[in-house]
GROMACS .gro file of C-alpha atoms in nm:
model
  254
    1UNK     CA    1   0.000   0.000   0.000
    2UNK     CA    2   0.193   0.336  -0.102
    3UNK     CA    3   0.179   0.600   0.216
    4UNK     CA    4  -0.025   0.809  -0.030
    5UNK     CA    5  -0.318   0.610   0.005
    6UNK     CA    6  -0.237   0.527   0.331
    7UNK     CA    7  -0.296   0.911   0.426
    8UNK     CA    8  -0.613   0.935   0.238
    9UNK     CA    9  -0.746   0.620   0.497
   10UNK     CA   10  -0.616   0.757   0.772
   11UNK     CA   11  -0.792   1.087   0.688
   12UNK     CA   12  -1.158   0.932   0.697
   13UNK     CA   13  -1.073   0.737   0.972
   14UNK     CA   14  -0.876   0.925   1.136
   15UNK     CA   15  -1.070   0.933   1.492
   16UNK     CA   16  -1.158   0.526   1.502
   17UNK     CA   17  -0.838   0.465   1.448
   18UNK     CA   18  -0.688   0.693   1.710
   19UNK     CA   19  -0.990   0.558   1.965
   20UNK     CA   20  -0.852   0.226   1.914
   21UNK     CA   21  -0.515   0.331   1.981
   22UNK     CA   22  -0.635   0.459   2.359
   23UNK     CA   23  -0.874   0.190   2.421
   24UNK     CA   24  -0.592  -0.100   2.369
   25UNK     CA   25  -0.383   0.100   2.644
   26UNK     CA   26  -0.713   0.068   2.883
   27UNK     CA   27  -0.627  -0.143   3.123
   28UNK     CA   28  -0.232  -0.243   3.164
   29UNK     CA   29  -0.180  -0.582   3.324
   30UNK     CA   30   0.107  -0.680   3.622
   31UNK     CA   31   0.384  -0.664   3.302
   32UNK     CA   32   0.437  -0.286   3.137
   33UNK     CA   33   0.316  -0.191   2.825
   34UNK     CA   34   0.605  -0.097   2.613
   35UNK     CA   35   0.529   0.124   2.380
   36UNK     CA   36   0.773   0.226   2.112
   37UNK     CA   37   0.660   0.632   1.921
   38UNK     CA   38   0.804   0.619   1.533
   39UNK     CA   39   0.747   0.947   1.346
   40UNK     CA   40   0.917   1.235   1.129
   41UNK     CA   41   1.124   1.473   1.319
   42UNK     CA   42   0.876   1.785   1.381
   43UNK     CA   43   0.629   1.522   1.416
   44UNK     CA   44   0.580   1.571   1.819
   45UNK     CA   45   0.704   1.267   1.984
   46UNK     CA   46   0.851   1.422   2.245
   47UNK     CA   47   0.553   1.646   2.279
   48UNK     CA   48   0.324   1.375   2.285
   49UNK     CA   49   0.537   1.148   2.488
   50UNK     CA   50   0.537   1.428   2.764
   51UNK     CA   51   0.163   1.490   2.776
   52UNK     CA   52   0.101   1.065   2.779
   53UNK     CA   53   0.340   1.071   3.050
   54UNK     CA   54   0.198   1.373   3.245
   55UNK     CA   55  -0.162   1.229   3.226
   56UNK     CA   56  -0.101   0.871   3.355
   57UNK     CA   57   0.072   0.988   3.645
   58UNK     CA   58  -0.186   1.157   3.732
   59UNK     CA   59  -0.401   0.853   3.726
   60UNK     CA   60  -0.156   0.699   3.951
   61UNK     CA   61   0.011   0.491   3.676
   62UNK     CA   62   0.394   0.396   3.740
   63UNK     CA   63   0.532   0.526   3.434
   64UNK     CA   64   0.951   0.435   3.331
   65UNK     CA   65   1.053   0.740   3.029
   66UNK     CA   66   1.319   0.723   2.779
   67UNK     CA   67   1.474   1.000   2.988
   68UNK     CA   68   1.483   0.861   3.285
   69UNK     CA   69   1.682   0.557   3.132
   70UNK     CA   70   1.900   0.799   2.993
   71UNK     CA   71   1.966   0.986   3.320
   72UNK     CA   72   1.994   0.637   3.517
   73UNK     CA   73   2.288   0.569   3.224
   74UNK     CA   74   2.452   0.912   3.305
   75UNK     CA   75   2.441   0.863   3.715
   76UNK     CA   76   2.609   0.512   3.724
   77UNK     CA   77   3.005   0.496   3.774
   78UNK     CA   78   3.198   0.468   3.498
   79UNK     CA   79   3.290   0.100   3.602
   80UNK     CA   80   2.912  -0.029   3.655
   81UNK     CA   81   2.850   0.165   3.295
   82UNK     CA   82   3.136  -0.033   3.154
   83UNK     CA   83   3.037  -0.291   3.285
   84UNK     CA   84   2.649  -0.253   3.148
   85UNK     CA   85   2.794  -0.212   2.826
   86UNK     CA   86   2.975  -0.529   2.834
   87UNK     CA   87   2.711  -0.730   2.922
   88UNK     CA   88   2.484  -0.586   2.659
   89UNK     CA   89   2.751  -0.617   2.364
   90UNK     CA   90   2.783  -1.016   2.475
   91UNK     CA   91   2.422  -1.036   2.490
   92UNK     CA   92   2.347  -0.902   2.145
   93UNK     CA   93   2.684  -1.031   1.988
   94UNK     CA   94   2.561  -1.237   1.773
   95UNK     CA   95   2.271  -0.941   1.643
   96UNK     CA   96   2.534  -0.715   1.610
   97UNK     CA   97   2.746  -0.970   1.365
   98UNK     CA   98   2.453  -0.985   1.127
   99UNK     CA   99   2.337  -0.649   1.168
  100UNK     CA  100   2.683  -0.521   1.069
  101UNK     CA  101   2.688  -0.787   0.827
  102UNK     CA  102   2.353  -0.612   0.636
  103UNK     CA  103   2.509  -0.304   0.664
  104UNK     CA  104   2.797  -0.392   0.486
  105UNK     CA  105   2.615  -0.583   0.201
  106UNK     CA  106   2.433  -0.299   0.122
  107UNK     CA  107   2.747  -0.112   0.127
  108UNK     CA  108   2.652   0.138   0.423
  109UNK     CA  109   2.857   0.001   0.683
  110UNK     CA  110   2.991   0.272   0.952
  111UNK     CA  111   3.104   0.275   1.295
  112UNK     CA  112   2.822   0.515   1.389
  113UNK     CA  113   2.553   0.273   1.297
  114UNK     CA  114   2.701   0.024   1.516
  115UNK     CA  115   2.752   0.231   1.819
  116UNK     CA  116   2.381   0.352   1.754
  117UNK     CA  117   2.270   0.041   1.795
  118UNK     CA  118   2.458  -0.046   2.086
  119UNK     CA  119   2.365   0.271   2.282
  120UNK     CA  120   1.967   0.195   2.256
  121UNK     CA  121   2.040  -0.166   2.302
  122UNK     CA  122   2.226  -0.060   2.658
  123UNK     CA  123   1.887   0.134   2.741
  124UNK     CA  124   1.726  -0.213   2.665
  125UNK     CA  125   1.920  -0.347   2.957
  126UNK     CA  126   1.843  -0.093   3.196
  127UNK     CA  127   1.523  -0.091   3.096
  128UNK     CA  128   1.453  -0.448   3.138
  129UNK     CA  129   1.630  -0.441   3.480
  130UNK     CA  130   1.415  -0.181   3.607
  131UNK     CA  131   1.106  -0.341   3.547
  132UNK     CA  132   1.236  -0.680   3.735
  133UNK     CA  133   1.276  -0.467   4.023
  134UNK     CA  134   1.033  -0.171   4.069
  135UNK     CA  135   0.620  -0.182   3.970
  136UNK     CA  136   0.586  -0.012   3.604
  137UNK     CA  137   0.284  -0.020   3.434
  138UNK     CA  138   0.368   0.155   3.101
  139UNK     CA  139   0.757   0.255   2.915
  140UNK     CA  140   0.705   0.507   2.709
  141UNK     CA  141   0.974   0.575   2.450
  142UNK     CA  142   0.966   0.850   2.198
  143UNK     CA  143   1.323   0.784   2.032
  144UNK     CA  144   1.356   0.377   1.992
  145UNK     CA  145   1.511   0.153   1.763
  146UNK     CA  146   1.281   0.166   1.469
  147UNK     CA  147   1.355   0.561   1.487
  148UNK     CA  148   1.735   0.476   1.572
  149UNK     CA  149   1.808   0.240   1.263
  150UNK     CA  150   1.629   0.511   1.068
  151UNK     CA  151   1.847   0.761   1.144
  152UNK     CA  152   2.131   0.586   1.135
  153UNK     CA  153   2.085   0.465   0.729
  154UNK     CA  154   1.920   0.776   0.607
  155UNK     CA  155   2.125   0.959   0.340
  156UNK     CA  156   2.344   0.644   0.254
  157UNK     CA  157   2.169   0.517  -0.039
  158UNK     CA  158   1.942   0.577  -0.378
  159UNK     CA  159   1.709   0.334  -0.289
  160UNK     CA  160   1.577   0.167   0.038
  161UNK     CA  161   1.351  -0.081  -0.105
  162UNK     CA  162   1.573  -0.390  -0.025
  163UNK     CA  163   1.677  -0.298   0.328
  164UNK     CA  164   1.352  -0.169   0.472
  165UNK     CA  165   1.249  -0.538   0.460
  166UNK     CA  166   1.569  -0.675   0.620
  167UNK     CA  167   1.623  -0.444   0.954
  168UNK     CA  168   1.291  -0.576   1.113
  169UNK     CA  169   1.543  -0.861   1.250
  170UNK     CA  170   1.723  -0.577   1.463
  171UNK     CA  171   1.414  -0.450   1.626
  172UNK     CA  172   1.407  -0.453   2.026
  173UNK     CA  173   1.056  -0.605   2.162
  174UNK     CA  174   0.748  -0.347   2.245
  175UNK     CA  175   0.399  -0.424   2.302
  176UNK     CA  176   0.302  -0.153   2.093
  177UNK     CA  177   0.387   0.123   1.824
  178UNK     CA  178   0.240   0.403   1.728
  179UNK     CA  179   0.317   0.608   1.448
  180UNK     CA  180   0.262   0.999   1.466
  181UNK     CA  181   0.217   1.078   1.075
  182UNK     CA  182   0.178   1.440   0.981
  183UNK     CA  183   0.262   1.604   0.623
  184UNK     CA  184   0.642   1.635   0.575
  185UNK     CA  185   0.548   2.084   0.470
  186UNK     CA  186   0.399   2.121   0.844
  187UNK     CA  187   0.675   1.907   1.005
  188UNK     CA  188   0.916   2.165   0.832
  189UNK     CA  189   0.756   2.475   1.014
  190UNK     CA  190   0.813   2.277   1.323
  191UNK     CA  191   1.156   2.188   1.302
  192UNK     CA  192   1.215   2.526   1.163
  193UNK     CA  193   1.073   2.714   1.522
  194UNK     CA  194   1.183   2.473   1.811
  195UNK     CA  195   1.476   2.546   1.956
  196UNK     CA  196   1.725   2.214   1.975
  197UNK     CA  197   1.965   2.187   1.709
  198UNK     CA  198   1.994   1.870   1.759
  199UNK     CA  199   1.879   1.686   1.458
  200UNK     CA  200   2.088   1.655   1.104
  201UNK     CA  201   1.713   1.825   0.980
  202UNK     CA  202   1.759   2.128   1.212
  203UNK     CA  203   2.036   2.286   1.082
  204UNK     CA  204   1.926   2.250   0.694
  205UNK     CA  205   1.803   2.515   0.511
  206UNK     CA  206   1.380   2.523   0.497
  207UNK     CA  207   1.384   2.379   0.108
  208UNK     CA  208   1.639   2.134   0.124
  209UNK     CA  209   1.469   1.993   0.460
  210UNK     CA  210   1.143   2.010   0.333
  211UNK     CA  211   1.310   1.775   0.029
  212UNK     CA  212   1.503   1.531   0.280
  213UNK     CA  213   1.190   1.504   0.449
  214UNK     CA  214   1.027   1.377   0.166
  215UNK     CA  215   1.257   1.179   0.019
  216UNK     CA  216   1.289   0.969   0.371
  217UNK     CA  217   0.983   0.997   0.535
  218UNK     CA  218   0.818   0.710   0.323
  219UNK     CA  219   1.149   0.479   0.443
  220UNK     CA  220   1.042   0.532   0.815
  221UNK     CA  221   0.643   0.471   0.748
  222UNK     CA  222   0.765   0.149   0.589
  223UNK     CA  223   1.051   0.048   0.839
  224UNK     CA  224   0.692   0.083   1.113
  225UNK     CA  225   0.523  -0.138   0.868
  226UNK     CA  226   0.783  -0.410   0.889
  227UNK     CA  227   0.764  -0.415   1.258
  228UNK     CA  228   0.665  -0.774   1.346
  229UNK     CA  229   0.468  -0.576   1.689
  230UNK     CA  230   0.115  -0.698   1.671
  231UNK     CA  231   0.005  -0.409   1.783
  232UNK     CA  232   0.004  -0.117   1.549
  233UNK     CA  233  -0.163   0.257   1.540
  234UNK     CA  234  -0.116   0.556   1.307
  235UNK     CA  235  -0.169   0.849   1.526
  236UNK     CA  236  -0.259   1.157   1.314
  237UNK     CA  237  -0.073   1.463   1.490
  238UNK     CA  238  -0.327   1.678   1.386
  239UNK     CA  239  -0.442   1.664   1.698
  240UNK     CA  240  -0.241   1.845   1.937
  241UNK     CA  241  -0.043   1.623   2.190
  242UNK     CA  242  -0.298   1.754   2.503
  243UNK     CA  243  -0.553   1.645   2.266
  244UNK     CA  244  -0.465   1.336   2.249
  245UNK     CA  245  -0.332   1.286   2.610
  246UNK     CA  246  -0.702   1.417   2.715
  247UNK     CA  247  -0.870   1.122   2.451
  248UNK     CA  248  -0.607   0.901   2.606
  249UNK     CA  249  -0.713   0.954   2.997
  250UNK     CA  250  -1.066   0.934   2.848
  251UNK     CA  251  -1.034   0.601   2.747
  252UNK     CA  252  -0.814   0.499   3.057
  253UNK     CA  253  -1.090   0.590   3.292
  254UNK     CA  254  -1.367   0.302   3.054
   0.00000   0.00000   0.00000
């Protein structure tokens, strides 16, 4: 299905789809709900990660963040983060081989990718080891591996056709993933007025973004598609993030 038409569906059903989306998060059971965001930059996955966040706590959900993983990562000594790394290199070794492997036979092979990898794959760990130890009913993460192995192969080749359908393998386990889809000229305002310079996107000029966007943005929408999750929502950010935080607490409340 091209992401033309996909668009088009997702414009008629725009709202079923989105209550479905809210109503599967209803009622979390004793393991967390992992849930994995995918979407354009300017697309508001932080945005919307914050508000999901925000509203569950107040519901008295135990909610684990991406940044929270992140700051765990930072606070650690510099022997127990060795060490963390160590074990998560050995535990994905043999991931990493083929993964390195695919890079290579498409002729994209860098250091960077690997390292990318391995960084998101050490949040794994800590991720997993926090929820063996403390009550968490939902992880929410807003820059995951789907979003990680598309950063990390964007601009390398002509054509993604072949490798979209091959780095599925390299995907970390979630419970669910939901896309944020918006039109690539409105994400371009966005990235244009927020303030990180952070992103590759940020510090291109407004047509040339607007172009990369284009040119990539069906690559990601697939790369979601090939996600062997079984549970998968387009989330139309034309509803702002409180929006759908507000439809979300709705739902939680059924």
């Amino acid at each position: 299905m091209k992401h033309e038409n996909v668009w088009q569906i997702m414009e008629v059903q725009q709202e079923t789809r989105q209550e479905a989306a809210f109503m599967a998060l209803a009622h979390p059971t004793q393991k967390a709900t992992v849930i994995e965001f995918v979407g354009p930059p300017g697309a508001g996955k932080t945005s919307n990660c914050y508000c999901y966040t925000a509203v569950l706590r107040q519901q008295g959900y135990q909610v684990l963040t991406l940044k929270e993983i992140k700051d765990h990562v930072k606070k650690i000594s510099q022997t127990q983060r060795t060490l963390l790394i160590l074990k998560t290199v050995f535990k994905h070794l043999p991931t990493l081989v083929v993964y390195a492997f695919t890079l290579a036979l498409n002729k994209i092979f860098s250091l960077n990718s690997i390292l990318r990898y391995v960084r998101i794959a050490v949040f794994d760990t800590v991720l997993h080891q926090h929820i063996k130890t403390k009550k968490v009913d939902f992880v929410l993460l807003e820059q995951w591996m789907i979003q990680e192995l598309w950063s990390a192969t964007i601009f390398r080749l002509k054509s993604y056709n072949k490798i979209e359908k091959q780095l599925h393998r390299f995907y970390l386990q979630t419970d669910q993933v939901l896309y944020f889809d918006i039109d690539m000229e409105t994400a371009s305002v966005r990235i244009t007025n927020r303030t990180s310079k952070l992103s590759r996107f940020d510090r291109m000029d407004p047509q040339r973004r607007l172009r990369k966007l284009k040119q990539y943005n069906t690559y990601l929408y697939n790369l979601y598609l090939h996600s062997p999750c079984p549970v998968k929502y387009v989330i139309s950010t034309k509803s702002t993030p409180e929006e759908n935080a507000t439809r979300f607490l709705r739902h939680l409340s059924l």
